[in-house]
């Protein structure tokens, strides 16, 4: 069911944490201790996909004991944002209720509002104090707000899927950048790496643009890879949106998507180079580099896990090009501002 992508432009390096296996296994042990998976089938999927392994790539030099609580959250986040919406059979109201209760517990760990989901409640009651201990109050609130926004996107995605709606590309991009559930890690990486970035700097247009572009790159590429699987399960996806807008063939939609990916990567590197020339704190430049590395880390994770979560066949080898196939700005208003600032 996999879609083979042509070579893409991604010159950013990737590194692997020395304790990546321990981080992954301890996260699994924690998940099993609380029994967070809704069924043994989902547990097997999670074990195959090895989601916590990804965290050992996005923070390759951090203290493993600081990584571990957020790697555990990644396991729990997968249950809430991926497994449970499937279990709730496309019921947007039920998904909204679960997510509201999770959000409340992330804010007040002993709120006891997840009684219908005791395993998730127990896991959060154990985990939230660990997360708060690592962050100062401002850092935790910033991380929590991004987690909330990403979780809430699942409600809209569930509604879109339940109605069989094929969104336009311009409508789909801002949804997809949130349903990836990656935004919180831009901020938790600063916490894990003990990086004190002044709050005001996150509001800079170039930083916001970089966040948007990185999320769009990962979302579009995942959608191209998973297009046929999503189609078989009637899930929204970038490729049908592009075909709807342009009336092109599947093959041309895939080729267009690769050109977009290369344009996005090129723009990310332009933003990084411009930021380096300006007078910005070293901590912000480190944040920018860490954010950019999430793209290559996600590619490396995919090669490692073989994306069994997405039911791909084959070895999933991704080839890379030395130069971008396109540098043309994307014209969709929801993302075009990243070139216009």
mmCIF file of C-alpha atoms in Angstrom:
data_model
loop_
_atom_site.group_PDB
_atom_site.id
_atom_site.type_symbol
_atom_site.label_atom_id
_atom_site.label_comp_id
_atom_site.label_asym_id
_atom_site.label_seq_id
_atom_site.Cartn_x
_atom_site.Cartn_y
_atom_site.Cartn_z
ATOM 1 C CA UNK A 1 0.000 0.000 0.000
ATOM 2 C CA UNK A 2 3.033 2.254 0.152
ATOM 3 C CA UNK A 3 3.775 5.055 -2.301
ATOM 4 C CA UNK A 4 7.410 5.332 -3.409
ATOM 5 C CA UNK A 5 8.627 8.920 -3.386
ATOM 6 C CA UNK A 6 11.242 10.263 -5.769
ATOM 7 C CA UNK A 7 14.416 11.646 -4.186
ATOM 8 C CA UNK A 8 13.802 14.657 -1.954
ATOM 9 C CA UNK A 9 16.040 17.505 -0.811
ATOM 10 C CA UNK A 10 16.930 17.252 2.879
ATOM 11 C CA UNK A 11 20.538 18.241 3.662
ATOM 12 C CA UNK A 12 20.054 18.546 7.425
ATOM 13 C CA UNK A 13 22.001 15.908 9.425
ATOM 14 C CA UNK A 14 20.487 13.479 11.896
ATOM 15 C CA UNK A 15 21.987 12.062 15.080
ATOM 16 C CA UNK A 16 20.901 9.249 17.353
ATOM 17 C CA UNK A 17 20.914 9.418 21.162
ATOM 18 C CA UNK A 18 23.321 6.945 22.762
ATOM 19 C CA UNK A 19 20.535 5.712 25.073
ATOM 20 C CA UNK A 20 17.805 5.566 22.431
ATOM 21 C CA UNK A 21 17.011 1.905 23.077
ATOM 22 C CA UNK A 22 16.704 2.444 26.828
ATOM 23 C CA UNK A 23 14.431 5.477 26.292
ATOM 24 C CA UNK A 24 12.211 3.396 24.001
ATOM 25 C CA UNK A 25 12.017 0.343 26.253
ATOM 26 C CA UNK A 26 11.394 2.297 29.463
ATOM 27 C CA UNK A 27 8.595 4.194 27.733
ATOM 28 C CA UNK A 28 7.021 0.887 26.692
ATOM 29 C CA UNK A 29 7.409 -0.531 30.198
ATOM 30 C CA UNK A 30 5.679 2.558 31.612
ATOM 31 C CA UNK A 31 2.837 2.270 29.083
ATOM 32 C CA UNK A 32 2.375 -1.407 29.958
ATOM 33 C CA UNK A 33 2.442 -0.670 33.680
ATOM 34 C CA UNK A 34 -0.578 1.598 33.283
ATOM 35 C CA UNK A 35 -2.195 -0.432 30.498
ATOM 36 C CA UNK A 36 -2.796 2.619 28.328
ATOM 37 C CA UNK A 37 -3.536 0.761 25.080
ATOM 38 C CA UNK A 38 -7.243 0.193 24.356
ATOM 39 C CA UNK A 39 -6.584 -3.341 23.080
ATOM 40 C CA UNK A 40 -3.780 -5.826 22.538
ATOM 41 C CA UNK A 41 -3.964 -5.047 18.820
ATOM 42 C CA UNK A 42 -3.075 -1.410 19.475
ATOM 43 C CA UNK A 43 -0.317 -2.450 21.849
ATOM 44 C CA UNK A 44 1.218 -4.571 19.086
ATOM 45 C CA UNK A 45 0.992 -1.651 16.656
ATOM 46 C CA UNK A 46 2.717 0.622 19.171
ATOM 47 C CA UNK A 47 5.452 -1.917 19.869
ATOM 48 C CA UNK A 48 6.071 -2.278 16.134
ATOM 49 C CA UNK A 49 6.057 1.457 15.439
ATOM 50 C CA UNK A 50 8.351 2.319 18.385
ATOM 51 C CA UNK A 51 7.155 5.914 18.662
ATOM 52 C CA UNK A 52 9.445 6.804 21.648
ATOM 53 C CA UNK A 53 12.447 5.937 19.468
ATOM 54 C CA UNK A 54 11.699 9.139 17.539
ATOM 55 C CA UNK A 55 12.354 11.189 20.694
ATOM 56 C CA UNK A 56 15.886 9.843 20.837
ATOM 57 C CA UNK A 57 16.452 11.457 17.432
ATOM 58 C CA UNK A 58 14.982 14.898 18.068
ATOM 59 C CA UNK A 59 17.036 15.405 21.255
ATOM 60 C CA UNK A 60 20.212 13.401 20.538
ATOM 61 C CA UNK A 61 22.506 15.028 23.124
ATOM 62 C CA UNK A 62 20.115 15.726 26.021
ATOM 63 C CA UNK A 63 20.105 14.021 29.418
ATOM 64 C CA UNK A 64 18.180 10.778 28.893
ATOM 65 C CA UNK A 65 16.404 11.218 32.239
ATOM 66 C CA UNK A 66 15.011 14.531 30.999
ATOM 67 C CA UNK A 67 13.927 12.969 27.701
ATOM 68 C CA UNK A 68 12.103 10.045 29.271
ATOM 69 C CA UNK A 69 8.978 11.843 30.633
ATOM 70 C CA UNK A 70 8.315 13.415 27.219
ATOM 71 C CA UNK A 71 8.962 10.082 25.475
ATOM 72 C CA UNK A 72 6.319 8.594 27.782
ATOM 73 C CA UNK A 73 3.973 11.424 26.848
ATOM 74 C CA UNK A 74 4.557 10.556 23.192
ATOM 75 C CA UNK A 75 3.257 7.040 23.878
ATOM 76 C CA UNK A 76 0.194 8.387 25.662
ATOM 77 C CA UNK A 77 -0.386 11.073 23.037
ATOM 78 C CA UNK A 78 -0.540 8.350 20.382
ATOM 79 C CA UNK A 79 -3.306 6.588 22.311
ATOM 80 C CA UNK A 80 -5.374 9.767 22.726
ATOM 81 C CA UNK A 81 -4.837 11.254 19.258
ATOM 82 C CA UNK A 82 -4.623 8.122 17.087
ATOM 83 C CA UNK A 83 -5.981 4.973 18.714
ATOM 84 C CA UNK A 84 -8.960 6.333 20.657
ATOM 85 C CA UNK A 85 -10.513 8.293 17.723
ATOM 86 C CA UNK A 86 -10.556 4.964 15.840
ATOM 87 C CA UNK A 87 -12.100 3.194 18.823
ATOM 88 C CA UNK A 88 -14.770 5.893 19.084
ATOM 89 C CA UNK A 89 -15.871 5.159 15.506
ATOM 90 C CA UNK A 90 -15.775 8.656 14.093
ATOM 91 C CA UNK A 91 -17.889 10.237 16.793
ATOM 92 C CA UNK A 92 -16.638 13.846 16.976
ATOM 93 C CA UNK A 93 -18.619 14.537 20.152
ATOM 94 C CA UNK A 94 -17.117 11.566 21.982
ATOM 95 C CA UNK A 95 -13.624 12.489 20.773
ATOM 96 C CA UNK A 96 -14.171 16.105 21.909
ATOM 97 C CA UNK A 97 -15.269 14.903 25.345
ATOM 98 C CA UNK A 98 -12.189 12.681 25.765
ATOM 99 C CA UNK A 99 -9.806 15.409 24.635
ATOM 100 C CA UNK A 100 -11.387 18.005 26.951
ATOM 101 C CA UNK A 101 -10.886 15.628 29.875
ATOM 102 C CA UNK A 102 -7.276 14.952 28.889
ATOM 103 C CA UNK A 103 -6.608 18.701 28.607
ATOM 104 C CA UNK A 104 -8.055 19.256 32.083
ATOM 105 C CA UNK A 105 -5.831 16.516 33.514
ATOM 106 C CA UNK A 106 -2.737 17.934 31.822
ATOM 107 C CA UNK A 107 -3.494 21.156 33.690
ATOM 108 C CA UNK A 108 -4.572 19.586 37.021
ATOM 109 C CA UNK A 109 -3.140 16.094 37.218
ATOM 110 C CA UNK A 110 -5.463 14.882 40.009
ATOM 111 C CA UNK A 111 -8.657 16.404 38.598
ATOM 112 C CA UNK A 112 -10.272 12.924 38.397
ATOM 113 C CA UNK A 113 -12.254 13.765 35.235
ATOM 114 C CA UNK A 114 -11.129 10.694 33.270
ATOM 115 C CA UNK A 115 -12.972 8.091 35.333
ATOM 116 C CA UNK A 116 -14.326 6.450 32.154
ATOM 117 C CA UNK A 117 -10.719 6.003 31.013
ATOM 118 C CA UNK A 118 -8.993 4.911 34.248
ATOM 119 C CA UNK A 119 -5.789 3.692 32.590
ATOM 120 C CA UNK A 120 -5.247 6.996 30.799
ATOM 121 C CA UNK A 121 -6.122 8.859 33.996
ATOM 122 C CA UNK A 122 -3.635 6.860 36.057
ATOM 123 C CA UNK A 123 -0.887 7.392 33.496
ATOM 124 C CA UNK A 124 -1.454 11.158 33.385
ATOM 125 C CA UNK A 125 -1.615 11.413 37.171
ATOM 126 C CA UNK A 126 1.816 9.782 37.259
ATOM 127 C CA UNK A 127 3.284 11.704 34.319
ATOM 128 C CA UNK A 128 2.128 15.319 34.661
ATOM 129 C CA UNK A 129 4.064 15.988 37.901
ATOM 130 C CA UNK A 130 7.198 14.652 36.169
ATOM 131 C CA UNK A 131 6.690 17.045 33.232
ATOM 132 C CA UNK A 132 6.024 20.006 35.521
ATOM 133 C CA UNK A 133 9.155 19.261 37.535
ATOM 134 C CA UNK A 134 11.313 19.631 34.410
ATOM 135 C CA UNK A 135 9.824 22.948 33.263
ATOM 136 C CA UNK A 136 9.307 26.339 34.825
ATOM 137 C CA UNK A 137 5.667 27.550 34.907
ATOM 138 C CA UNK A 138 5.992 29.655 31.736
ATOM 139 C CA UNK A 139 7.607 26.801 29.815
ATOM 140 C CA UNK A 140 4.955 24.331 30.928
ATOM 141 C CA UNK A 141 2.083 26.650 29.963
ATOM 142 C CA UNK A 142 3.633 27.230 26.534
ATOM 143 C CA UNK A 143 4.034 23.492 26.033
ATOM 144 C CA UNK A 144 0.521 22.799 27.358
ATOM 145 C CA UNK A 145 -1.103 25.342 25.032
ATOM 146 C CA UNK A 146 0.576 23.791 21.989
ATOM 147 C CA UNK A 147 -0.481 20.309 23.134
ATOM 148 C CA UNK A 148 -4.066 21.554 23.543
ATOM 149 C CA UNK A 149 -4.191 23.070 20.073
ATOM 150 C CA UNK A 150 -2.832 19.926 18.463
ATOM 151 C CA UNK A 151 -5.212 17.661 20.368
ATOM 152 C CA UNK A 152 -8.202 19.828 19.459
ATOM 153 C CA UNK A 153 -7.375 19.432 15.762
ATOM 154 C CA UNK A 154 -8.282 15.745 16.106
ATOM 155 C CA UNK A 155 -11.883 16.778 16.776
ATOM 156 C CA UNK A 156 -12.125 18.581 13.438
ATOM 157 C CA UNK A 157 -10.321 15.768 11.637
ATOM 158 C CA UNK A 158 -12.790 13.274 13.093
ATOM 159 C CA UNK A 159 -15.688 15.454 11.919
ATOM 160 C CA UNK A 160 -14.188 15.824 8.419
ATOM 161 C CA UNK A 161 -13.692 12.060 8.129
ATOM 162 C CA UNK A 162 -17.159 11.284 9.475
ATOM 163 C CA UNK A 163 -18.703 13.501 6.772
ATOM 164 C CA UNK A 164 -16.435 12.263 3.972
ATOM 165 C CA UNK A 165 -15.338 15.829 3.191
ATOM 166 C CA UNK A 166 -12.442 16.397 0.789
ATOM 167 C CA UNK A 167 -10.979 19.737 1.842
ATOM 168 C CA UNK A 168 -9.146 22.085 -0.483
ATOM 169 C CA UNK A 169 -5.360 22.181 -0.090
ATOM 170 C CA UNK A 170 -5.590 25.607 1.534
ATOM 171 C CA UNK A 171 -8.102 24.269 4.063
ATOM 172 C CA UNK A 172 -6.223 21.040 4.617
ATOM 173 C CA UNK A 173 -2.714 22.387 5.312
ATOM 174 C CA UNK A 174 -3.584 24.227 8.578
ATOM 175 C CA UNK A 175 -5.462 21.144 9.776
ATOM 176 C CA UNK A 176 -2.628 18.771 8.923
ATOM 177 C CA UNK A 177 0.085 20.820 10.615
ATOM 178 C CA UNK A 178 -1.847 20.318 13.855
ATOM 179 C CA UNK A 179 -3.008 16.713 13.471
ATOM 180 C CA UNK A 180 0.664 15.696 13.234
ATOM 181 C CA UNK A 181 0.759 16.261 17.045
ATOM 182 C CA UNK A 182 4.369 17.476 16.772
ATOM 183 C CA UNK A 183 4.095 21.146 17.815
ATOM 184 C CA UNK A 184 4.542 20.472 21.565
ATOM 185 C CA UNK A 185 7.968 18.961 20.916
ATOM 186 C CA UNK A 186 9.311 22.229 19.510
ATOM 187 C CA UNK A 187 8.830 23.604 23.033
ATOM 188 C CA UNK A 188 9.505 20.491 25.107
ATOM 189 C CA UNK A 189 12.865 20.140 23.324
ATOM 190 C CA UNK A 190 13.888 23.446 24.900
ATOM 191 C CA UNK A 191 12.805 22.084 28.287
ATOM 192 C CA UNK A 192 14.638 18.790 27.783
ATOM 193 C CA UNK A 193 17.810 20.564 26.615
ATOM 194 C CA UNK A 194 17.573 23.137 29.445
ATOM 195 C CA UNK A 195 17.459 25.913 26.882
ATOM 196 C CA UNK A 196 16.093 29.235 28.158
ATOM 197 C CA UNK A 197 14.532 30.944 25.141
ATOM 198 C CA UNK A 198 12.823 34.252 26.075
ATOM 199 C CA UNK A 199 9.084 33.831 25.534
ATOM 200 C CA UNK A 200 8.820 36.892 23.300
ATOM 201 C CA UNK A 201 11.187 35.368 20.732
ATOM 202 C CA UNK A 202 8.736 32.582 19.914
ATOM 203 C CA UNK A 203 6.445 35.261 18.472
ATOM 204 C CA UNK A 204 9.006 36.297 15.848
ATOM 205 C CA UNK A 205 7.606 35.801 12.355
ATOM 206 C CA UNK A 206 10.619 33.798 11.210
ATOM 207 C CA UNK A 207 10.311 31.376 14.133
ATOM 208 C CA UNK A 208 6.566 30.967 13.585
ATOM 209 C CA UNK A 209 7.155 30.455 9.860
ATOM 210 C CA UNK A 210 9.795 27.819 10.523
ATOM 211 C CA UNK A 211 7.433 25.908 12.835
ATOM 212 C CA UNK A 212 4.704 26.018 10.173
ATOM 213 C CA UNK A 213 7.006 24.914 7.360
ATOM 214 C CA UNK A 214 8.544 22.013 9.288
ATOM 215 C CA UNK A 215 5.097 20.727 10.231
ATOM 216 C CA UNK A 216 3.851 21.122 6.655
ATOM 217 C CA UNK A 217 6.860 19.216 5.301
ATOM 218 C CA UNK A 218 6.362 16.288 7.665
ATOM 219 C CA UNK A 219 2.584 16.263 7.148
ATOM 220 C CA UNK A 220 2.684 16.370 3.351
ATOM 221 C CA UNK A 221 5.358 13.706 3.115
ATOM 222 C CA UNK A 222 3.560 11.388 5.543
ATOM 223 C CA UNK A 223 0.365 11.872 3.572
ATOM 224 C CA UNK A 224 2.017 11.031 0.249
ATOM 225 C CA UNK A 225 3.516 7.873 1.758
ATOM 226 C CA UNK A 226 0.240 6.902 3.401
ATOM 227 C CA UNK A 227 -2.112 8.046 0.653
ATOM 228 C CA UNK A 228 -3.401 4.613 -0.379
ATOM 229 C CA UNK A 229 -3.786 3.411 3.198
ATOM 230 C CA UNK A 230 -5.719 6.575 4.094
ATOM 231 C CA UNK A 231 -7.907 6.171 1.010
ATOM 232 C CA UNK A 232 -8.751 2.582 1.978
ATOM 233 C CA UNK A 233 -9.799 3.794 5.450
ATOM 234 C CA UNK A 234 -11.592 6.934 4.192
ATOM 235 C CA UNK A 235 -9.212 9.264 6.003
ATOM 236 C CA UNK A 236 -8.522 12.798 4.796
ATOM 237 C CA UNK A 237 -5.176 13.228 3.042
ATOM 238 C CA UNK A 238 -3.177 15.813 1.122
ATOM 239 C CA UNK A 239 -3.174 13.944 -2.225
ATOM 240 C CA UNK A 240 -6.982 13.873 -2.734
ATOM 241 C CA UNK A 241 -7.080 17.567 -1.796
ATOM 242 C CA UNK A 242 -4.426 18.345 -4.420
ATOM 243 C CA UNK A 243 -6.220 16.246 -7.054
ATOM 244 C CA UNK A 244 -9.466 18.032 -6.202
ATOM 245 C CA UNK A 245 -7.888 21.467 -6.651
ATOM 246 C CA UNK A 246 -5.823 20.781 -9.787
ATOM 247 C CA UNK A 247 -7.705 17.891 -11.445
ATOM 248 C CA UNK A 248 -4.343 16.212 -11.995
ATOM 249 C CA UNK A 249 -3.551 12.492 -11.972
ATOM 250 C CA UNK A 250 -2.330 10.622 -8.909
ATOM 251 C CA UNK A 251 1.170 10.437 -10.366
ATOM 252 C CA UNK A 252 1.291 14.156 -11.064
ATOM 253 C CA UNK A 253 -0.055 14.920 -7.574
ATOM 254 C CA UNK A 254 2.818 12.908 -6.085
ATOM 255 C CA UNK A 255 5.348 14.707 -8.302
ATOM 256 C CA UNK A 256 3.873 18.102 -7.369
ATOM 257 C CA UNK A 257 4.052 17.149 -3.696
ATOM 258 C CA UNK A 258 7.771 16.365 -3.962
ATOM 259 C CA UNK A 259 8.391 19.753 -5.571
ATOM 260 C CA UNK A 260 6.501 21.370 -2.696
ATOM 261 C CA UNK A 261 8.572 19.441 -0.153
ATOM 262 C CA UNK A 262 11.781 20.660 -1.765
ATOM 263 C CA UNK A 263 10.514 24.256 -1.853
ATOM 264 C CA UNK A 264 9.595 24.047 1.830
ATOM 265 C CA UNK A 265 12.989 22.622 2.786
ATOM 266 C CA UNK A 266 14.784 25.297 0.791
ATOM 267 C CA UNK A 267 12.737 28.026 2.469
ATOM 268 C CA UNK A 268 13.519 26.562 5.909
ATOM 269 C CA UNK A 269 17.229 26.810 5.174
ATOM 270 C CA UNK A 270 16.802 30.380 3.910
ATOM 271 C CA UNK A 271 15.082 31.361 7.158
ATOM 272 C CA UNK A 272 17.809 29.692 9.198
ATOM 273 C CA UNK A 273 20.582 31.485 7.263
ATOM 274 C CA UNK A 274 18.861 34.848 7.650
ATOM 275 C CA UNK A 275 18.358 34.311 11.381
ATOM 276 C CA UNK A 276 22.039 33.432 11.825
ATOM 277 C CA UNK A 277 23.046 36.738 10.235
ATOM 278 C CA UNK A 278 20.878 38.696 12.662
ATOM 279 C CA UNK A 279 21.532 39.477 16.283
ATOM 280 C CA UNK A 280 19.699 36.679 18.039
ATOM 281 C CA UNK A 281 20.546 34.761 21.225
ATOM 282 C CA UNK A 282 22.435 31.508 20.811
ATOM 283 C CA UNK A 283 19.550 29.718 22.512
ATOM 284 C CA UNK A 284 17.147 30.808 19.752
ATOM 285 C CA UNK A 285 19.530 29.650 17.018
ATOM 286 C CA UNK A 286 19.769 26.310 18.832
ATOM 287 C CA UNK A 287 15.958 26.191 18.930
ATOM 288 C CA UNK A 288 15.851 26.843 15.166
ATOM 289 C CA UNK A 289 18.411 24.107 14.455
ATOM 290 C CA UNK A 290 16.558 21.684 16.725
ATOM 291 C CA UNK A 291 13.274 22.483 14.976
ATOM 292 C CA UNK A 292 14.800 21.943 11.528
ATOM 293 C CA UNK A 293 16.326 18.649 12.608
ATOM 294 C CA UNK A 294 12.844 17.274 13.339
ATOM 295 C CA UNK A 295 12.395 16.759 9.575
ATOM 296 C CA UNK A 296 15.493 14.579 9.181
ATOM 297 C CA UNK A 297 14.798 12.872 12.518
ATOM 298 C CA UNK A 298 11.337 11.895 11.307
ATOM 299 C CA UNK A 299 12.791 10.511 8.073
ATOM 300 C CA UNK A 300 15.335 8.493 10.059
ATOM 301 C CA UNK A 301 12.620 7.233 12.399
ATOM 302 C CA UNK A 302 10.604 6.094 9.396
ATOM 303 C CA UNK A 303 13.525 4.078 8.029
ATOM 304 C CA UNK A 304 14.050 2.491 11.449
ATOM 305 C CA UNK A 305 10.470 1.572 12.230
ATOM 306 C CA UNK A 306 9.557 0.710 8.618
ATOM 307 C CA UNK A 307 6.361 2.530 9.415
ATOM 308 C CA UNK A 308 4.426 -0.612 10.284
ATOM 309 C CA UNK A 309 1.988 1.805 11.926
ATOM 310 C CA UNK A 310 1.058 2.909 8.404
ATOM 311 C CA UNK A 311 1.032 -0.659 7.058
ATOM 312 C CA UNK A 312 3.647 0.075 4.418
ATOM 313 C CA UNK A 313 5.324 -2.709 2.486
ATOM 314 C CA UNK A 314 8.941 -2.876 1.432
ATOM 315 C CA UNK A 315 12.004 -1.338 2.994
ATOM 316 C CA UNK A 316 10.752 2.267 2.782
ATOM 317 C CA UNK A 317 14.149 3.478 1.561
ATOM 318 C CA UNK A 318 14.089 7.220 0.859
ATOM 319 C CA UNK A 319 16.588 8.616 -1.607
ATOM 320 C CA UNK A 320 17.899 12.159 -1.323
ATOM 321 C CA UNK A 321 18.908 14.732 -3.900
ATOM 322 C CA UNK A 322 21.782 17.204 -3.658
ATOM 323 C CA UNK A 323 19.634 20.137 -4.744
ATOM 324 C CA UNK A 324 15.945 21.049 -4.627
ATOM 325 C CA UNK A 325 13.712 20.194 -7.583
ATOM 326 C CA UNK A 326 11.881 23.482 -6.973
ATOM 327 C CA UNK A 327 12.322 26.628 -4.903
ATOM 328 C CA UNK A 328 9.029 28.225 -5.939
ATOM 329 C CA UNK A 329 7.002 29.613 -3.026
ATOM 330 C CA UNK A 330 3.765 27.803 -2.250
ATOM 331 C CA UNK A 331 0.816 29.973 -3.287
ATOM 332 C CA UNK A 332 -1.778 28.744 -0.774
ATOM 333 C CA UNK A 333 -2.596 31.660 1.576
ATOM 334 C CA UNK A 334 -2.512 29.419 4.659
ATOM 335 C CA UNK A 335 1.232 28.894 4.137
ATOM 336 C CA UNK A 336 2.281 31.512 1.543
ATOM 337 C CA UNK A 337 2.936 34.028 4.333
ATOM 338 C CA UNK A 338 6.057 31.998 5.207
ATOM 339 C CA UNK A 339 7.591 33.365 2.004
ATOM 340 C CA UNK A 340 6.013 36.824 2.159
ATOM 341 C CA UNK A 341 7.224 37.983 5.569
#
